[in-house]
Amino acid sequence: MGHFSSMFSGLARSFSIKKVKNNNGTCDAKQAADEMVKDAKKKEMILKSCGYVYAEGSNNSASVFSKRGQKGVNQDCAIVWEGFGCQEDMIFCGIFDGHGPWGHYVAKHVRNSMPSSLLCNWQKTLAQTALLEPELDLEGSNKKFSRFDIWKHSYLKTCASVDQELEHHRKIDSYNSGTTAITIVRQGDVIYVSNVGDSRAVLATTSDEGSLVAVQLTLDFKPNLPQEKERIIGCNGRVFCMKDEPGVHRVWQPDTEAPGLAMSRAFGDYCIKEYGLVSVPEVTQRHISAKDHFIILASDGIWDVITNQEAIEIVSSTAERPKAAKRLVEQAVRAWKKKRRGIAMDDMSVVCLFLHSSSSSPSLSQHVQHATTFK
């Protein structure tokens, strides 16, 4: 993909839907995105439940598993969309961890809305940039816009619009409920990561010494992070721990002991949006090399009891890729029972995105002599 114009033309040719013109004569990106969602569903390229996604000839494959905790309905949900945007070299993955009375509805709404909204904004940004700089080289050193700039802009617009839409949703009460959203778009040999909340993305890669190591790709947006706390306090919100929960920092309204949210970024939770909670994502990118093996997306129930290194060792030592996410969840359940006895177990959800086809990549098990287990 050398120029914006050729990239956008290729996108337009990649799906056979009728272009709808708006008043300005440009392609209706929203309708195009909606049509792509319908087409992907028909071809069974979107997975929203536990399972395994693999397309013949693709480097991408993904294992998904979710388990309800001990707090009621499972408020986690996930998505994998192979061939995202009708592009053979693209895949979209996400984990959404809801909280509050309506958290499971909020999480599902954001999961269902974000992919098509992101596609819509991505197409619009590509089109606008192509008009401004029709011959601009994406890979050139003097580029004003880059692929990363396009995806970051698209994600920022998407998260803002999804959150605004959620606020006015007639059937979902998100005043005291919300969700995290950790998502990845892989485009060729580059991954773009967007994070809102305290779910986490971890990469398994091979070090120069030949061992498998974990690289955390995202920040856990907790209220006690200096930049997060500064913003919250600047908006008259409060951050402190309850006496019976030392070390668990929460966000509170100025004059009441509510809501006590244990993260600093989330969709929904409008009771505290004016006091420093935001839905602005952190967007980053990473170029994939032959040393990079897979990425784990997981809700905080996993990371509360499993370290990054333990997680990648569990996945890498799983003989069959389709079982990787389930095995990680099962090990986390065991760890919870050991480390947090007497505390209600949280929901646990995992997406394992494998970055190379199983035939072209070396066996991951050679990097790990034994799996990490919890008795």
CSV table of C-alpha atoms in Angstrom, one decimal:
chain,number,residue,atom,x,y,z
A,1,MET,CA,0.0,0.0,0.0
A,2,GLY,CA,2.1,2.9,-1.2
A,3,HIS,CA,-0.3,5.8,-1.6
A,4,PHE,CA,-3.5,6.8,0.1
A,5,SER,CA,-5.3,7.0,-3.2
A,6,SER,CA,-4.3,3.4,-4.1
A,7,MET,CA,-5.1,2.2,-0.6
A,8,PHE,CA,-8.6,3.7,-0.7
A,9,SER,CA,-9.2,2.4,-4.2
A,10,GLY,CA,-8.2,-1.1,-3.1
A,11,LEU,CA,-10.6,-0.8,-0.2
A,12,ALA,CA,-13.5,0.2,-2.4
A,13,ARG,CA,-12.8,-2.7,-4.8
A,14,SER,CA,-12.5,-5.3,-2.0
A,15,PHE,CA,-16.2,-5.5,-1.3
A,16,SER,CA,-19.1,-5.7,-3.8
A,17,ILE,CA,-21.6,-3.3,-2.4
A,18,LYS,CA,-23.3,-0.3,-4.1
A,19,LYS,CA,-21.7,3.0,-3.1
A,20,VAL,CA,-24.3,5.4,-1.7
A,21,LYS,CA,-23.6,9.0,-2.4
A,22,ASN,CA,-24.3,11.7,0.2
A,23,ASN,CA,-24.9,15.4,-0.3
A,24,ASN,CA,-21.1,15.9,-0.8
A,25,GLY,CA,-20.9,13.1,-3.4
A,26,THR,CA,-18.6,11.0,-1.2
A,27,CYS,CA,-19.1,7.3,-0.3
A,28,ASP,CA,-21.4,6.7,2.6
A,29,ALA,CA,-18.9,5.1,4.9
A,30,LYS,CA,-21.4,4.1,7.5
A,31,GLN,CA,-23.6,2.2,5.1
A,32,ALA,CA,-20.5,0.6,3.6
A,33,ALA,CA,-19.3,-0.5,7.0
A,34,ASP,CA,-22.8,-1.9,7.9
A,35,GLU,CA,-22.8,-3.9,4.7
A,36,MET,CA,-19.4,-5.3,5.5
A,37,VAL,CA,-20.6,-6.5,8.9
A,38,LYS,CA,-23.6,-8.2,7.3
A,39,ASP,CA,-21.3,-9.9,4.7
A,40,ALA,CA,-18.8,-11.0,7.4
A,41,LYS,CA,-21.7,-12.5,9.4
A,42,LYS,CA,-23.0,-14.5,6.4
A,43,LYS,CA,-19.5,-15.9,5.8
A,44,GLU,CA,-19.1,-16.7,9.5
A,45,MET,CA,-16.0,-14.5,9.8
A,46,ILE,CA,-17.1,-12.9,13.1
A,47,LEU,CA,-16.9,-14.8,16.3
A,48,LYS,CA,-18.6,-13.4,19.4
A,49,SER,CA,-18.6,-16.6,21.6
A,50,CYS,CA,-16.0,-19.1,22.8
A,51,GLY,CA,-14.3,-20.8,19.8
A,52,TYR,CA,-11.5,-20.6,17.3
A,53,VAL,CA,-11.1,-18.5,14.2
A,54,TYR,CA,-8.9,-19.5,11.3
A,55,ALA,CA,-9.2,-18.6,7.6
A,56,GLU,CA,-7.4,-20.8,5.0
A,57,GLY,CA,-4.2,-19.1,3.8
A,58,SER,CA,-4.2,-16.5,6.5
A,59,ASN,CA,-1.4,-15.8,9.0
A,60,ASN,CA,-4.0,-15.0,11.6
A,61,SER,CA,-5.8,-17.4,13.9
A,62,ALA,CA,-7.5,-16.7,17.3
A,63,SER,CA,-8.7,-18.7,20.3
A,64,VAL,CA,-11.5,-17.2,22.4
A,65,PHE,CA,-12.8,-18.3,25.8
A,66,SER,CA,-14.9,-16.7,28.6
A,67,LYS,CA,-16.0,-18.0,31.9
A,68,ARG,CA,-18.6,-16.5,34.3
A,69,GLY,CA,-17.3,-15.6,37.8
A,70,GLN,CA,-19.2,-15.8,41.1
A,71,LYS,CA,-20.8,-12.3,41.0
A,72,GLY,CA,-23.8,-13.1,38.8
A,73,VAL,CA,-24.2,-12.8,35.1
A,74,ASN,CA,-21.0,-12.9,33.0
A,75,GLN,CA,-20.3,-9.2,32.1
A,76,ASP,CA,-17.4,-9.9,29.9
A,77,CYS,CA,-17.7,-10.4,26.1
A,78,ALA,CA,-15.3,-10.7,23.2
A,79,ILE,CA,-15.1,-10.5,19.4
A,80,VAL,CA,-12.8,-11.6,16.6
A,81,TRP,CA,-13.4,-10.5,13.0
A,82,GLU,CA,-11.2,-12.2,10.4
A,83,GLY,CA,-10.9,-10.3,7.2
A,84,PHE,CA,-11.8,-7.0,8.9
A,85,GLY,CA,-13.1,-4.4,6.5
A,86,CYS,CA,-13.0,-7.0,3.7
A,87,GLN,CA,-9.2,-6.8,3.8
A,88,GLU,CA,-7.5,-10.2,3.6
A,89,ASP,CA,-4.5,-9.0,5.7
A,90,MET,CA,-6.6,-7.5,8.5
A,91,ILE,CA,-8.2,-8.9,11.7
A,92,PHE,CA,-10.0,-7.2,14.6
A,93,CYS,CA,-10.0,-8.6,18.1
A,94,GLY,CA,-11.5,-7.2,21.4
A,95,ILE,CA,-12.3,-7.9,25.0
A,96,PHE,CA,-14.9,-5.9,26.8
A,97,ASP,CA,-15.3,-6.1,30.6
A,98,GLY,CA,-18.6,-4.6,31.9
A,99,HIS,CA,-19.4,-3.5,35.4
A,100,GLY,CA,-22.4,-2.1,37.3
A,101,PRO,CA,-26.0,-3.3,37.2
A,102,TRP,CA,-26.2,-2.9,33.4
A,103,GLY,CA,-22.6,-3.8,32.7
A,104,HIS,CA,-23.3,-6.8,30.5
A,105,TYR,CA,-25.6,-4.8,28.3
A,106,VAL,CA,-23.1,-2.0,28.0
A,107,ALA,CA,-20.2,-4.3,27.2
A,108,LYS,CA,-22.2,-6.1,24.4
A,109,HIS,CA,-23.4,-2.7,23.0
A,110,VAL,CA,-19.8,-1.4,22.8
A,111,ARG,CA,-18.6,-4.7,21.3
A,112,ASN,CA,-21.3,-4.6,18.6
A,113,SER,CA,-20.9,-0.9,17.8
A,114,MET,CA,-17.2,-0.4,17.8
A,115,PRO,CA,-16.0,-2.5,14.8
A,116,SER,CA,-18.5,-1.0,12.3
A,117,SER,CA,-17.9,2.5,13.7
A,118,LEU,CA,-14.2,2.1,13.5
A,119,LEU,CA,-14.5,0.9,9.9
A,120,CYS,CA,-16.7,3.9,9.1
A,121,ASN,CA,-14.2,6.4,10.6
A,122,TRP,CA,-11.2,4.6,9.0
A,123,GLN,CA,-12.8,4.9,5.5
A,124,LYS,CA,-13.8,8.5,6.0
A,125,THR,CA,-10.2,9.4,7.2
A,126,LEU,CA,-8.7,7.6,4.2
A,127,ALA,CA,-11.0,9.4,1.8
A,128,GLN,CA,-10.3,12.8,3.4
A,129,THR,CA,-6.6,12.2,3.4
A,130,ALA,CA,-6.6,11.0,-0.2
A,131,LEU,CA,-8.3,14.2,-1.2
A,132,LEU,CA,-5.8,16.4,0.7
A,133,GLU,CA,-2.7,14.4,-0.4
A,134,PRO,CA,-3.6,12.1,-3.3
A,135,GLU,CA,0.0,11.1,-4.0
A,136,LEU,CA,1.3,11.0,-0.5
A,137,ASP,CA,3.6,8.0,0.2
A,138,LEU,CA,2.6,6.2,3.4
A,139,GLU,CA,6.1,4.8,3.8
A,140,GLY,CA,8.0,8.0,2.9
A,141,SER,CA,10.1,9.7,5.4
A,142,ASN,CA,8.5,13.1,4.8
A,143,LYS,CA,5.0,12.0,5.2
A,144,LYS,CA,2.6,14.3,6.9
A,145,PHE,CA,0.1,11.5,7.6
A,146,SER,CA,1.0,7.9,8.4
A,147,ARG,CA,-1.0,4.7,8.8
A,148,PHE,CA,-0.7,5.1,12.5
A,149,ASP,CA,-2.1,8.7,12.4
A,150,ILE,CA,-5.1,7.4,10.4
A,151,TRP,CA,-5.8,4.6,12.8
A,152,LYS,CA,-5.3,6.8,15.9
A,153,HIS,CA,-7.6,9.4,14.5
A,154,SER,CA,-10.2,6.8,13.6
A,155,TYR,CA,-10.1,5.2,17.1
A,156,LEU,CA,-10.4,8.6,18.8
A,157,LYS,CA,-13.5,9.5,16.8
A,158,THR,CA,-14.9,6.0,17.2
A,159,CYS,CA,-14.6,5.9,21.0
A,160,ALA,CA,-16.1,9.4,21.3
A,161,SER,CA,-19.1,8.6,19.1
A,162,VAL,CA,-19.7,5.2,20.7
A,163,ASP,CA,-19.7,6.7,24.2
A,164,GLN,CA,-22.0,9.5,23.1
A,165,GLU,CA,-24.4,7.1,21.5
A,166,LEU,CA,-24.4,5.0,24.6
A,167,GLU,CA,-25.3,7.9,26.8
A,168,HIS,CA,-28.5,8.5,24.8
A,169,HIS,CA,-29.4,4.8,24.4
A,170,ARG,CA,-33.0,4.4,25.3
A,171,LYS,CA,-32.8,0.8,26.4
A,172,ILE,CA,-29.5,0.8,28.3
A,173,ASP,CA,-29.0,2.6,31.6
A,174,SER,CA,-25.3,3.3,31.7
A,175,TYR,CA,-25.4,6.1,34.3
A,176,ASN,CA,-23.9,3.8,36.9
A,177,SER,CA,-22.7,1.1,34.6
A,178,GLY,CA,-19.9,0.9,32.0
A,179,THR,CA,-17.3,-1.3,30.3
A,180,THR,CA,-13.6,-1.5,29.4
A,181,ALA,CA,-12.5,-2.0,25.7
A,182,ILE,CA,-9.1,-3.5,24.7
A,183,THR,CA,-9.0,-4.0,21.0
A,184,ILE,CA,-6.4,-4.8,18.3
A,185,VAL,CA,-6.4,-4.3,14.5
A,186,ARG,CA,-3.7,-6.2,12.7
A,187,GLN,CA,-3.0,-4.8,9.2
A,188,GLY,CA,-0.3,-6.8,7.5
A,189,ASP,CA,2.8,-6.7,9.7
A,190,VAL,CA,1.6,-3.9,12.0
A,191,ILE,CA,-0.8,-4.1,14.9
A,192,TYR,CA,-2.7,-1.1,16.3
A,193,VAL,CA,-3.8,-1.4,19.9
A,194,SER,CA,-6.5,0.7,21.5
A,195,ASN,CA,-7.1,0.6,25.3
A,196,VAL,CA,-9.9,2.1,27.4
A,197,GLY,CA,-9.8,0.7,31.0
A,198,ASP,CA,-7.9,-1.9,32.9
A,199,SER,CA,-8.0,-4.9,30.6
A,200,ARG,CA,-4.6,-5.8,29.1
A,201,ALA,CA,-2.7,-6.8,26.0
A,202,VAL,CA,0.5,-8.9,26.3
A,203,LEU,CA,2.8,-10.0,23.5
A,204,ALA,CA,4.8,-13.2,23.5
A,205,THR,CA,8.1,-12.7,21.7
A,206,THR,CA,11.6,-14.3,21.5
A,207,SER,CA,14.4,-12.5,23.2
A,208,ASP,CA,17.9,-12.1,21.8
A,209,GLU,CA,18.9,-15.0,24.1
A,210,GLY,CA,16.3,-17.3,22.6
A,211,SER,CA,13.8,-17.4,25.5
A,212,LEU,CA,10.1,-16.6,25.3
A,213,VAL,CA,9.4,-13.3,27.1
A,214,ALA,CA,6.3,-11.2,27.8
A,215,VAL,CA,6.0,-7.6,26.6
A,216,GLN,CA,3.0,-5.7,28.0
A,217,LEU,CA,1.5,-3.6,25.2
A,218,THR,CA,-0.9,-1.5,27.3
A,219,LEU,CA,-1.3,0.4,30.6
A,220,ASP,CA,-3.8,-0.7,33.2
A,221,PHE,CA,-5.7,2.6,33.6
A,222,LYS,CA,-6.1,2.7,37.3
A,223,PRO,CA,-7.0,5.9,39.2
A,224,ASN,CA,-3.7,6.1,41.1
A,225,LEU,CA,-1.6,6.5,37.9
A,226,PRO,CA,-0.1,10.0,38.3
A,227,GLN,CA,-1.5,11.4,35.0
A,228,GLU,CA,-4.9,9.8,35.7
A,229,LYS,CA,-5.1,11.0,39.3
A,230,GLU,CA,-4.1,14.5,38.3
A,231,ARG,CA,-6.9,14.7,35.7
A,232,ILE,CA,-9.5,13.3,38.1
A,233,ILE,CA,-8.6,15.6,40.9
A,234,GLY,CA,-8.5,18.5,38.5
A,235,CYS,CA,-12.1,17.7,37.7
A,236,ASN,CA,-13.1,17.7,41.4
A,237,GLY,CA,-13.2,13.9,41.5
A,238,ARG,CA,-11.6,12.0,44.4
A,239,VAL,CA,-9.2,9.0,44.4
A,240,PHE,CA,-8.7,6.9,47.5
A,241,CYS,CA,-8.8,3.3,48.9
A,242,MET,CA,-11.4,2.0,51.2
A,243,LYS,CA,-10.2,0.8,54.6
A,244,ASP,CA,-11.1,-2.8,53.9
A,245,GLU,CA,-9.4,-2.7,50.4
A,246,PRO,CA,-5.9,-1.4,50.9
A,247,GLY,CA,-4.2,-0.8,47.5
A,248,VAL,CA,-7.4,-0.7,45.5
A,249,HIS,CA,-7.7,2.9,44.4
A,250,ARG,CA,-11.2,4.0,43.3
A,251,VAL,CA,-12.8,7.1,41.7
A,252,TRP,CA,-15.4,8.9,43.8
A,253,GLN,CA,-17.7,11.9,43.3
A,254,PRO,CA,-16.8,15.1,45.2
A,255,ASP,CA,-19.4,14.8,48.0
A,256,THR,CA,-20.7,11.2,48.1
A,257,GLU,CA,-19.2,7.8,48.6
A,258,ALA,CA,-20.1,6.8,45.1
A,259,PRO,CA,-19.5,5.2,42.6
A,260,GLY,CA,-16.1,3.8,43.7
A,261,LEU,CA,-14.9,2.9,40.2
A,262,ALA,CA,-11.6,1.0,40.2
A,263,MET,CA,-10.5,2.3,36.8
A,264,SER,CA,-9.9,5.8,35.3
A,265,ARG,CA,-11.2,5.2,31.8
A,266,ALA,CA,-14.4,3.5,30.7
A,267,PHE,CA,-17.3,3.7,28.4
A,268,GLY,CA,-20.5,4.7,30.2
A,269,ASP,CA,-20.4,5.5,34.0
A,270,TYR,CA,-21.9,9.0,33.3
A,271,CYS,CA,-22.4,9.6,37.0
A,272,ILE,CA,-18.7,10.4,37.1
A,273,LYS,CA,-17.8,11.5,33.6
A,274,GLU,CA,-17.7,15.1,34.7
A,275,TYR,CA,-15.3,14.3,37.5
A,276,GLY,CA,-12.4,13.0,35.4
A,277,LEU,CA,-13.5,9.6,34.0
A,278,VAL,CA,-12.9,9.5,30.2
A,279,SER,CA,-13.4,7.1,27.4
A,280,VAL,CA,-10.4,8.4,25.4
A,281,PRO,CA,-8.3,5.5,24.3
A,282,GLU,CA,-4.5,5.1,24.4
A,283,VAL,CA,-3.6,4.1,20.8
A,284,THR,CA,-0.2,2.5,20.0
A,285,GLN,CA,1.4,0.5,17.2
A,286,ARG,CA,4.0,-2.3,16.9
A,287,HIS,CA,5.6,-3.8,13.9
A,288,ILE,CA,5.4,-7.6,14.0
A,289,SER,CA,8.6,-9.6,13.4
A,290,ALA,CA,9.3,-13.3,13.0
A,291,LYS,CA,10.2,-13.3,16.8
A,292,ASP,CA,6.7,-12.2,17.8
A,293,HIS,CA,4.4,-15.2,18.3
A,294,PHE,CA,1.0,-14.3,19.8
A,295,ILE,CA,-0.9,-11.6,21.7
A,296,ILE,CA,-3.1,-12.2,24.7
A,297,LEU,CA,-6.1,-9.9,25.3
A,298,ALA,CA,-7.7,-10.5,28.7
A,299,SER,CA,-10.0,-9.0,31.3
A,300,ASP,CA,-8.5,-8.0,34.7
A,301,GLY,CA,-9.8,-11.2,36.3
A,302,ILE,CA,-7.0,-13.0,34.6
A,303,TRP,CA,-4.3,-10.5,35.5
A,304,ASP,CA,-5.4,-10.3,39.1
A,305,VAL,CA,-3.9,-13.8,39.6
A,306,ILE,CA,-1.6,-14.5,36.6
A,307,THR,CA,1.5,-12.7,35.7
A,308,ASN,CA,2.3,-11.7,32.1
A,309,GLN,CA,5.1,-14.3,31.9
A,310,GLU,CA,2.9,-17.0,33.4
A,311,ALA,CA,0.2,-16.3,30.8
A,312,ILE,CA,2.5,-16.6,27.8
A,313,GLU,CA,4.0,-19.8,29.1
A,314,ILE,CA,0.6,-21.3,29.6
A,315,VAL,CA,-0.5,-20.4,26.1
A,316,SER,CA,2.8,-21.4,24.4
A,317,SER,CA,2.8,-24.8,26.1
A,318,THR,CA,-0.8,-25.6,24.9
A,319,ALA,CA,-0.5,-28.3,22.2
A,320,GLU,CA,-3.5,-27.2,20.2
A,321,ARG,CA,-4.1,-23.5,19.4
A,322,PRO,CA,-7.9,-23.7,19.6
A,323,LYS,CA,-7.6,-24.7,23.3
A,324,ALA,CA,-5.2,-22.0,24.3
A,325,ALA,CA,-7.6,-19.4,25.6
A,326,LYS,CA,-9.6,-22.0,27.6
A,327,ARG,CA,-6.5,-23.4,29.2
A,328,LEU,CA,-5.4,-20.0,30.3
A,329,VAL,CA,-8.7,-19.3,31.9
A,330,GLU,CA,-8.7,-22.7,33.6
A,331,GLN,CA,-5.3,-22.0,35.1
A,332,ALA,CA,-6.4,-18.6,36.2
A,333,VAL,CA,-9.4,-20.1,38.0
A,334,ARG,CA,-7.1,-22.5,39.9
A,335,ALA,CA,-4.8,-19.5,40.8
A,336,TRP,CA,-7.8,-17.5,42.0
A,337,LYS,CA,-8.9,-20.3,44.3
A,338,LYS,CA,-5.4,-20.5,45.8
A,339,LYS,CA,-4.5,-16.8,46.0
A,340,ARG,CA,-7.9,-15.2,46.7
A,341,ARG,CA,-9.7,-17.8,48.7
A,342,GLY,CA,-12.9,-16.4,50.2
A,343,ILE,CA,-13.2,-13.6,47.5
A,344,ALA,CA,-15.9,-14.0,44.8
A,345,MET,CA,-14.1,-14.9,41.5
A,346,ASP,CA,-14.3,-12.3,38.8
A,347,ASP,CA,-15.4,-13.0,35.2
A,348,MET,CA,-12.5,-14.2,33.0
A,349,SER,CA,-12.2,-13.7,29.3
A,350,VAL,CA,-9.3,-14.3,26.9
A,351,VAL,CA,-8.5,-13.8,23.2
A,352,CYS,CA,-5.2,-15.4,22.0
A,353,LEU,CA,-4.3,-13.9,18.6
A,354,PHE,CA,-1.6,-16.0,16.9
A,355,LEU,CA,0.5,-13.9,14.5
A,356,HIS,CA,1.9,-16.6,12.2
A,357,SER,CA,0.4,-19.7,10.6
A,358,SER,CA,1.2,-22.9,12.5
A,359,SER,CA,3.0,-24.3,9.5
A,360,SER,CA,5.3,-21.3,9.1
A,361,SER,CA,6.2,-20.7,12.7
A,362,PRO,CA,8.4,-22.9,14.9
A,363,SER,CA,6.8,-24.8,17.8
A,364,LEU,CA,6.3,-22.4,20.7
A,365,SER,CA,6.7,-25.3,23.2
A,366,GLN,CA,10.5,-25.3,22.5
A,367,HIS,CA,10.8,-22.1,24.4
A,368,VAL,CA,9.2,-23.4,27.5
A,369,GLN,CA,10.5,-26.5,29.4
A,370,HIS,CA,7.3,-26.8,31.5
A,371,ALA,CA,4.0,-25.1,31.8
A,372,THR,CA,3.1,-22.9,34.7
A,373,THR,CA,0.5,-24.7,36.8
A,374,PHE,CA,-1.4,-23.8,39.9
A,375,LYS,CA,-2.6,-26.5,42.3
